[in-house]
């Protein structure tokens, strides 16, 4: 099925990342980093369909060489915690051919990135499938963050805008230094630009779908922005998808199955609630007219009419059973008028909203805990490798150790950064997180079946709706015709 996925992240030294390593991974190449003095070799990585560097007109042509480009970026960015590049990860569509997907990707990169003055390093991936799972074609783009001047030299990421007092003098801080705001020199990192990129990719894909006559579309907006009261699924990733395709059930797979089943039920309930509220408004308007029958009268009238036209005692018995069930439901819930029925429907709707909110809250926390547990386990498992690195005093031995354990160290640095950002100094408590996750998982599983009584309640109200509608139609056909002058006046 058509899907939308577009994320933009930063490649930065503070997270233990390297522009050269990132570019080598995406392109499936072996590149040497002048900054770190080591090779990053991903030539054995499968699934790289093609890669290409696309330059704006004013960029030096030597930047077509991937090693030259990203080594230059590493040299230009001096700070030990510098932000090096933007990294795009965008899903391609299984409904389109690979040639069509590649064409869309290149058009997007040129239109949205290169035309803004960015150098773009594009790589198309289609991971090899060893099973019958769903293909996952996608593309990566690495772009520069520091703009190029018209002459091809590197510009500034930010400019200073000093804070001035009423007299036009610079305001100083406690240390006597001028206070200023850092103003980006480009709009590349603004939320508005990201939204523009997301919307443009969505529009381009949908236009291609329409051109091919495909009845599928994608939407770059979140469920909330689309006005859909649905729970978003968790990102599974290729490893989980491969395990699920082989029949191995995973926590993420189970969670997504619950979420999808719940969303289907939520949509069904919301549709019924909306329909019933609309019907109540219409019938109340009819009943407000003079000499209109009550709700109970209409229900009795409907089943009397059905029995009058019944051909067998079996049908009459069935009608009697349905009538009895409808009356018992109305009596049990004290629904003797349309106002009471509307009150009942409002209560069901409120209960549904409460359940929906609880499901969303638990789902969001479970996603957060999954990431914390994953990063916490990586941190705990790889901390000895990091400690061993810190115990090496000789530079060459240290560099050799770093090269040999590059992948583990990068995972450790990523885990450390994410845990630091999310925990804000609090300790890593893996057992507590797992207990909380298991508790939420159990509570989530208990909440899901509670939708079924709501749906059952709605179906009974829909049955009452059907009977009342038919009875009103019968009475309208039995009404004597109005006099001619009444019709003319009306």
XYZ file of C-alpha atoms in Angstrom:
490
model
C 0.000 0.000 0.000
C 1.081 3.592 -0.569
C 2.850 5.080 2.437
C 4.362 8.392 3.469
C 7.675 8.706 5.270
C 9.981 11.725 5.158
C 12.312 12.595 8.017
C 15.183 15.066 8.225
C 17.920 14.735 10.859
C 21.310 16.301 11.463
C 24.648 14.507 11.215
C 26.767 15.984 13.999
C 30.012 15.307 15.820
C 28.367 15.707 19.229
C 26.593 12.385 18.527
C 29.852 10.681 17.512
C 28.939 10.919 13.821
C 31.107 11.522 10.764
C 30.045 12.981 7.416
C 32.470 10.646 5.624
C 31.135 7.545 7.399
C 27.537 8.579 6.748
C 28.223 9.192 3.051
C 30.108 5.883 2.688
C 27.219 3.972 4.271
C 24.561 5.576 2.068
C 26.573 5.124 -1.154
C 27.983 1.691 -0.262
C 31.560 2.885 -0.772
C 34.947 2.908 0.966
C 35.951 6.449 1.931
C 38.887 7.808 3.939
C 38.307 10.488 6.590
C 41.068 13.082 6.863
C 39.505 14.331 10.119
C 39.527 10.964 11.908
C 42.359 9.363 9.920
C 40.419 6.170 9.191
C 38.489 4.354 6.468
C 34.763 3.704 6.467
C 34.161 0.662 4.267
C 30.590 -0.247 3.253
C 31.387 -1.837 -0.110
C 29.785 -5.085 1.057
C 26.516 -3.356 1.878
C 23.737 -4.617 -0.371
C 20.682 -2.871 -1.718
C 22.305 0.330 -3.050
C 20.715 0.823 -6.479
C 22.508 4.030 -7.463
C 24.080 7.162 -5.995
C 24.780 10.616 -7.383
C 25.997 14.026 -6.221
C 23.978 16.910 -7.660
C 25.584 20.362 -7.544
C 24.127 23.846 -7.846
C 25.570 25.897 -10.713
C 27.988 27.893 -8.519
C 29.510 24.868 -6.721
C 33.104 23.847 -7.580
C 33.012 20.809 -9.935
C 35.490 18.858 -7.756
C 32.688 18.377 -5.238
C 31.306 15.724 -7.577
C 33.877 13.524 -5.839
C 32.214 12.218 -2.682
C 35.435 11.971 -0.671
C 36.526 15.505 -1.584
C 33.095 16.960 -0.791
C 32.618 15.507 2.671
C 36.276 15.794 3.710
C 36.011 19.475 2.818
C 32.895 19.777 4.961
C 34.712 18.085 7.857
C 37.587 20.585 7.473
C 35.349 23.654 7.217
C 33.395 22.730 10.359
C 36.006 23.323 13.057
C 33.980 22.936 16.239
C 34.305 19.521 18.009
C 30.506 19.412 18.306
C 29.765 20.833 14.851
C 26.633 20.099 12.877
C 27.914 18.651 9.605
C 25.024 17.831 7.270
C 21.299 17.319 6.896
C 20.207 13.727 6.349
C 16.920 12.970 4.548
C 15.257 9.550 4.703
C 12.298 9.255 2.305
C 10.121 6.260 1.403
C 9.588 5.329 -2.240
C 6.386 3.701 -3.467
C 5.908 0.028 -4.314
C 3.101 1.035 -6.707
C 5.678 2.710 -8.977
C 8.517 1.146 -10.959
C 12.091 1.681 -9.782
C 12.724 3.955 -12.795
C 9.704 6.082 -11.860
C 10.808 6.210 -8.218
C 14.347 7.260 -9.160
C 12.974 9.943 -11.476
C 10.766 11.328 -8.698
C 13.631 11.300 -6.199
C 15.988 13.198 -8.537
C 13.291 15.717 -9.449
C 12.549 16.335 -5.756
C 16.232 16.783 -4.916
C 16.802 19.254 -7.753
C 13.611 21.232 -7.212
C 13.611 21.451 -3.413
C 17.280 21.246 -2.422
C 19.727 22.012 -5.240
C 17.675 24.970 -6.507
C 18.025 26.435 -2.989
C 21.814 26.306 -3.323
C 22.382 23.026 -1.474
C 24.792 20.309 -2.587
C 22.881 17.014 -2.467
C 24.367 13.511 -2.184
C 21.590 11.138 -3.285
C 21.495 7.348 -2.775
C 18.644 5.030 -3.773
C 18.229 1.906 -1.616
C 16.141 -1.216 -2.215
C 17.223 -3.747 0.452
C 17.550 -7.337 -0.780
C 14.595 -9.483 0.251
C 15.435 -12.978 1.477
C 11.760 -13.643 2.219
C 8.369 -12.661 0.866
C 8.064 -9.552 3.011
C 6.953 -6.174 1.740
C 9.715 -4.400 -0.261
C 11.117 -1.271 1.353
C 12.538 1.002 -1.388
C 13.678 4.390 -0.112
C 16.275 7.040 -0.719
C 18.747 8.981 1.392
C 19.981 12.496 0.748
C 22.880 14.181 2.538
C 23.075 17.936 2.041
C 25.423 20.654 3.205
C 24.339 22.885 6.092
C 26.789 25.726 5.471
C 25.827 27.690 2.325
C 28.135 28.321 -0.622
C 28.866 31.883 -1.690
C 28.302 32.821 -5.366
C 32.040 32.369 -5.994
C 31.964 28.806 -4.645
C 33.562 29.586 -1.275
C 31.911 28.565 1.978
C 29.640 31.129 3.638
C 28.384 31.555 7.196
C 25.616 29.516 8.793
C 24.526 32.399 11.000
C 24.923 36.131 11.411
C 24.776 38.166 14.608
C 21.929 40.564 15.307
C 22.838 42.662 18.353
C 20.245 43.652 20.930
C 20.022 47.459 21.170
C 18.615 49.741 23.863
C 16.317 52.719 23.229
C 19.352 54.892 22.419
C 20.575 52.470 19.793
C 23.502 51.190 21.876
C 24.349 47.514 22.266
C 23.006 45.874 25.423
C 25.715 44.125 27.474
C 25.433 41.015 29.624
C 26.842 40.578 33.154
C 30.295 39.860 31.734
C 30.249 43.081 29.728
C 29.823 41.355 26.373
C 27.223 42.443 23.799
C 24.034 40.387 23.744
C 23.037 39.148 20.290
C 20.692 36.781 18.542
C 22.067 34.240 16.064
C 20.107 34.604 12.816
C 20.385 31.760 10.250
C 21.643 32.915 6.854
C 19.384 30.383 5.078
C 15.894 29.023 5.639
C 17.068 25.414 5.260
C 16.549 24.545 8.913
C 13.208 26.302 9.483
C 9.996 24.358 10.285
C 8.288 26.156 7.402
C 10.853 24.850 4.921
C 10.554 21.317 6.267
C 6.780 21.527 5.893
C 7.236 22.767 2.316
C 9.527 19.813 1.519
C 7.091 17.317 3.041
C 4.140 18.787 1.178
C 6.030 18.957 -2.134
C 7.071 15.290 -1.976
C 3.495 14.300 -1.142
C 2.131 16.307 -4.076
C 4.706 14.920 -6.522
C 3.932 11.308 -5.580
C 0.159 11.841 -5.732
C 0.475 13.506 -9.149
C 2.378 10.440 -10.351
C -0.314 8.161 -8.949
C -2.994 10.189 -10.749
C -0.981 10.160 -13.988
C -0.849 6.346 -13.858
C -4.536 6.076 -12.971
C -3.827 4.534 -9.553
C -6.526 4.910 -6.910
C -4.083 5.466 -4.027
C -2.793 8.620 -2.353
C -0.403 9.579 0.454
C -0.758 12.413 2.987
C 2.118 14.275 4.625
C -0.045 15.462 7.526
C -0.273 13.711 10.871
C -3.525 11.988 11.892
C -4.324 14.978 14.121
C -3.881 17.479 11.276
C -5.972 15.274 8.994
C -8.748 15.364 11.571
C -8.475 11.599 12.120
C -8.858 10.417 15.696
C -6.534 7.463 15.165
C -3.559 5.994 16.999
C -0.360 6.066 14.918
C 1.509 2.797 14.513
C 5.132 2.402 15.585
C 7.973 2.267 13.058
C 8.989 -1.379 12.729
C 12.192 -1.187 10.678
C 13.588 -3.822 8.303
C 14.674 -6.291 11.018
C 11.215 -6.472 12.589
C 9.523 -6.731 9.178
C 11.809 -9.612 8.186
C 11.072 -11.460 11.444
C 7.318 -10.937 11.029
C 7.475 -12.136 7.405
C 9.086 -15.360 8.636
C 6.296 -15.902 11.148
C 8.250 -14.646 14.171
C 5.940 -12.421 16.190
C 7.579 -9.350 17.724
C 6.546 -6.787 20.358
C 6.361 -4.050 17.731
C 4.399 -6.272 15.380
C 1.917 -7.194 18.126
C 1.529 -3.548 19.123
C 0.856 -2.507 15.521
C -1.705 -5.284 15.084
C -3.566 -4.068 18.173
C -3.382 -0.471 16.971
C -4.675 -1.310 13.483
C -7.557 -3.384 14.850
C -8.440 -0.632 17.307
C -8.320 2.045 14.601
C -10.718 0.036 12.422
C -13.133 -0.267 15.338
C -12.752 3.419 16.219
C -13.608 4.470 12.668
C -16.667 2.208 12.681
C -17.880 3.582 16.032
C -17.331 7.209 15.040
C -19.218 6.670 11.792
C -22.187 5.172 13.655
C -22.182 7.933 16.296
C -22.167 10.647 13.640
C -24.972 8.947 11.740
C -27.120 8.558 14.853
C -26.725 12.186 15.948
C -27.747 13.329 12.475
C -30.755 11.017 12.473
C -31.902 12.180 15.937
C -31.856 15.801 14.771
C -33.984 14.922 11.744
C -36.538 12.874 13.691
C -36.797 15.493 16.458
C -37.708 17.991 13.794
C -40.426 15.628 12.521
C -41.755 14.917 16.023
C -41.914 18.623 16.827
C -44.713 18.993 14.287
C -48.289 18.923 15.651
C -49.938 15.579 16.438
C -46.836 13.500 15.792
C -46.641 10.132 17.616
C -44.171 9.293 20.393
C -41.084 7.103 19.998
C -42.857 4.114 21.584
C -45.900 4.584 19.334
C -43.718 4.542 16.247
C -41.947 1.362 17.366
C -45.273 -0.411 17.993
C -46.671 0.839 14.697
C -43.673 -0.497 12.773
C -43.934 -4.037 14.123
C -47.737 -4.110 13.821
C -47.365 -3.247 10.157
C -44.721 -5.943 9.669
C -46.951 -8.558 11.304
C -49.892 -7.536 9.143
C -47.885 -8.404 6.048
C -46.264 -11.545 7.454
C -46.859 -14.775 5.507
C -46.109 -17.267 8.274
C -46.171 -17.719 12.011
C -42.372 -18.063 11.926
C -41.975 -14.519 10.576
C -44.447 -13.211 13.164
C -42.458 -14.902 15.922
C -39.277 -13.313 14.623
C -40.951 -9.898 14.559
C -42.175 -10.405 18.114
C -38.653 -11.341 19.253
C -37.121 -8.261 17.609
C -39.817 -6.041 19.082
C -39.242 -7.530 22.520
C -35.478 -6.963 22.283
C -35.975 -3.366 21.161
C -38.474 -2.630 23.936
C -36.281 -4.289 26.589
C -33.310 -2.205 25.442
C -35.366 0.996 25.639
C -36.790 0.106 29.063
C -33.445 -1.034 30.532
C -31.831 2.216 29.485
C -34.943 4.347 30.164
C -35.070 5.534 26.568
C -38.694 6.647 26.352
C -38.091 9.675 24.142
C -35.708 10.916 21.491
C -34.170 13.240 24.088
C -33.347 10.218 26.254
C -31.932 8.409 23.242
C -29.764 11.430 22.437
C -28.525 11.527 26.048
C -27.636 7.841 25.828
C -25.762 8.409 22.598
C -23.836 11.312 24.164
C -22.809 9.058 27.051
C -21.603 6.351 24.675
C -19.688 8.966 22.687
C -18.037 10.311 25.845
C -17.054 6.793 26.926
C -15.597 6.177 23.493
C -13.554 9.403 23.622
C -12.201 8.466 27.066
C -11.145 5.017 25.852
C -9.583 6.507 22.740
C -7.595 9.007 24.813
C -6.376 6.290 27.168
C -5.285 4.104 24.255
C -3.378 6.975 22.655
C -1.641 7.880 25.912
C -0.524 4.312 26.562
C 0.571 3.835 22.953
C 2.723 6.991 23.064
C 4.372 5.946 26.337
C 4.998 2.414 25.024
C 6.788 3.854 21.983
C 8.908 6.031 24.260
C 9.740 3.070 26.491
C 10.660 0.873 23.517
C 13.236 3.436 22.423
C 14.562 3.921 25.965
C 14.901 0.164 26.482
C 16.656 -0.280 23.136
C 19.114 2.534 23.793
C 19.561 1.496 27.421
C 20.470 -2.044 26.408
C 22.923 -0.721 23.808
C 24.473 1.580 26.412
C 24.844 -1.189 28.994
C 26.165 -3.726 26.470
C 28.700 -1.380 24.849
C 29.872 0.585 27.900
C 32.766 -1.884 28.472
C 33.979 -1.221 24.901
C 33.946 2.524 25.571
C 35.701 2.051 28.920
C 38.331 -0.115 27.252
C 38.921 2.638 24.668
C 39.403 5.232 27.412
C 41.943 2.949 29.096
C 44.217 2.989 26.036
C 46.825 5.743 26.381
C 48.832 5.304 23.180
C 47.403 7.167 20.183
C 48.088 4.506 17.540
C 46.680 1.730 19.698
C 43.654 3.900 20.454
C 43.071 4.635 16.755
C 43.411 0.945 15.908
C 40.918 0.026 18.608
C 38.474 2.718 17.393
C 38.685 1.396 13.832
C 38.111 -2.190 14.940
C 35.115 -1.248 17.115
C 33.732 1.612 15.004
C 30.166 0.262 14.727
C 29.891 -0.538 18.465
C 31.274 2.838 19.487
C 28.847 4.681 17.216
C 25.941 2.752 18.717
C 27.229 3.603 22.201
C 27.596 7.316 21.421
C 24.097 7.396 19.950
C 22.637 5.609 22.977
C 24.470 7.931 25.387
C 23.266 11.041 23.555
C 19.617 9.918 23.357
C 19.527 8.820 27.003
C 21.087 12.107 28.098
C 18.537 14.115 26.117
C 15.517 12.127 27.291
C 16.435 11.385 30.890
C 17.756 14.845 31.801
C 20.214 13.459 34.364
C 17.974 10.659 35.656
C 19.502 7.157 35.906
C 19.038 4.377 33.370
C 16.496 1.963 34.908
C 16.051 -0.869 32.425
C 14.150 -3.242 34.765
C 11.694 -0.489 35.734
C 11.170 0.477 32.076
C 10.500 -3.133 31.099
C 8.054 -3.580 33.977
C 6.246 -0.403 32.978
C 6.172 -1.481 29.329
C 4.724 -4.901 30.227
C 2.124 -3.262 32.453
C 1.088 -0.806 29.738
C 1.012 -3.613 27.180
C -1.368 -5.593 29.395
C -3.543 -2.528 30.064
C -3.632 -1.736 26.358
C -4.752 -5.292 25.576
C -7.512 -4.986 28.220
C -8.778 -1.678 26.842
C -9.164 -2.851 23.256
C -12.062 -5.309 23.909
C -13.968 -2.559 25.762
C -14.829 -1.048 22.392
C -17.044 -4.045 21.595
C -19.807 -3.211 24.156
C -19.897 0.323 22.740
C -20.371 -1.030 19.261
C -23.105 -3.390 20.494
C -24.880 -0.455 22.145
C -24.675 1.564 18.950
C -26.084 -1.298 16.879
C -29.136 -1.477 19.136
C -29.685 2.264 18.799
C -29.331 1.876 15.050
C -32.056 -0.803 15.159
C -34.394 1.623 16.929
C -33.490 4.221 14.311
C -34.434 1.839 11.489
C -37.815 0.985 13.051
C -38.719 4.632 13.661
C -37.760 5.642 10.117
C -39.910 2.907 8.581
C -42.880 3.782 10.817
C -42.664 7.457 9.818
C -42.588 6.487 6.147
C -45.666 4.289 6.632
C -47.602 7.078 8.344
C -46.701 9.575 5.622
C -48.067 7.240 2.929
C -51.271 6.765 4.947
C -51.908 10.508 5.453
C -54.955 11.804 3.524
C -54.143 14.251 0.705
C -54.318 17.905 1.616
C -56.926 20.185 0.099
C -55.954 22.035 -3.043
C -55.920 25.477 -1.428
C -53.748 24.104 1.423
C -51.253 22.830 -1.131
C -51.207 26.145 -2.958
C -50.717 28.091 0.251
C -47.912 25.685 1.328
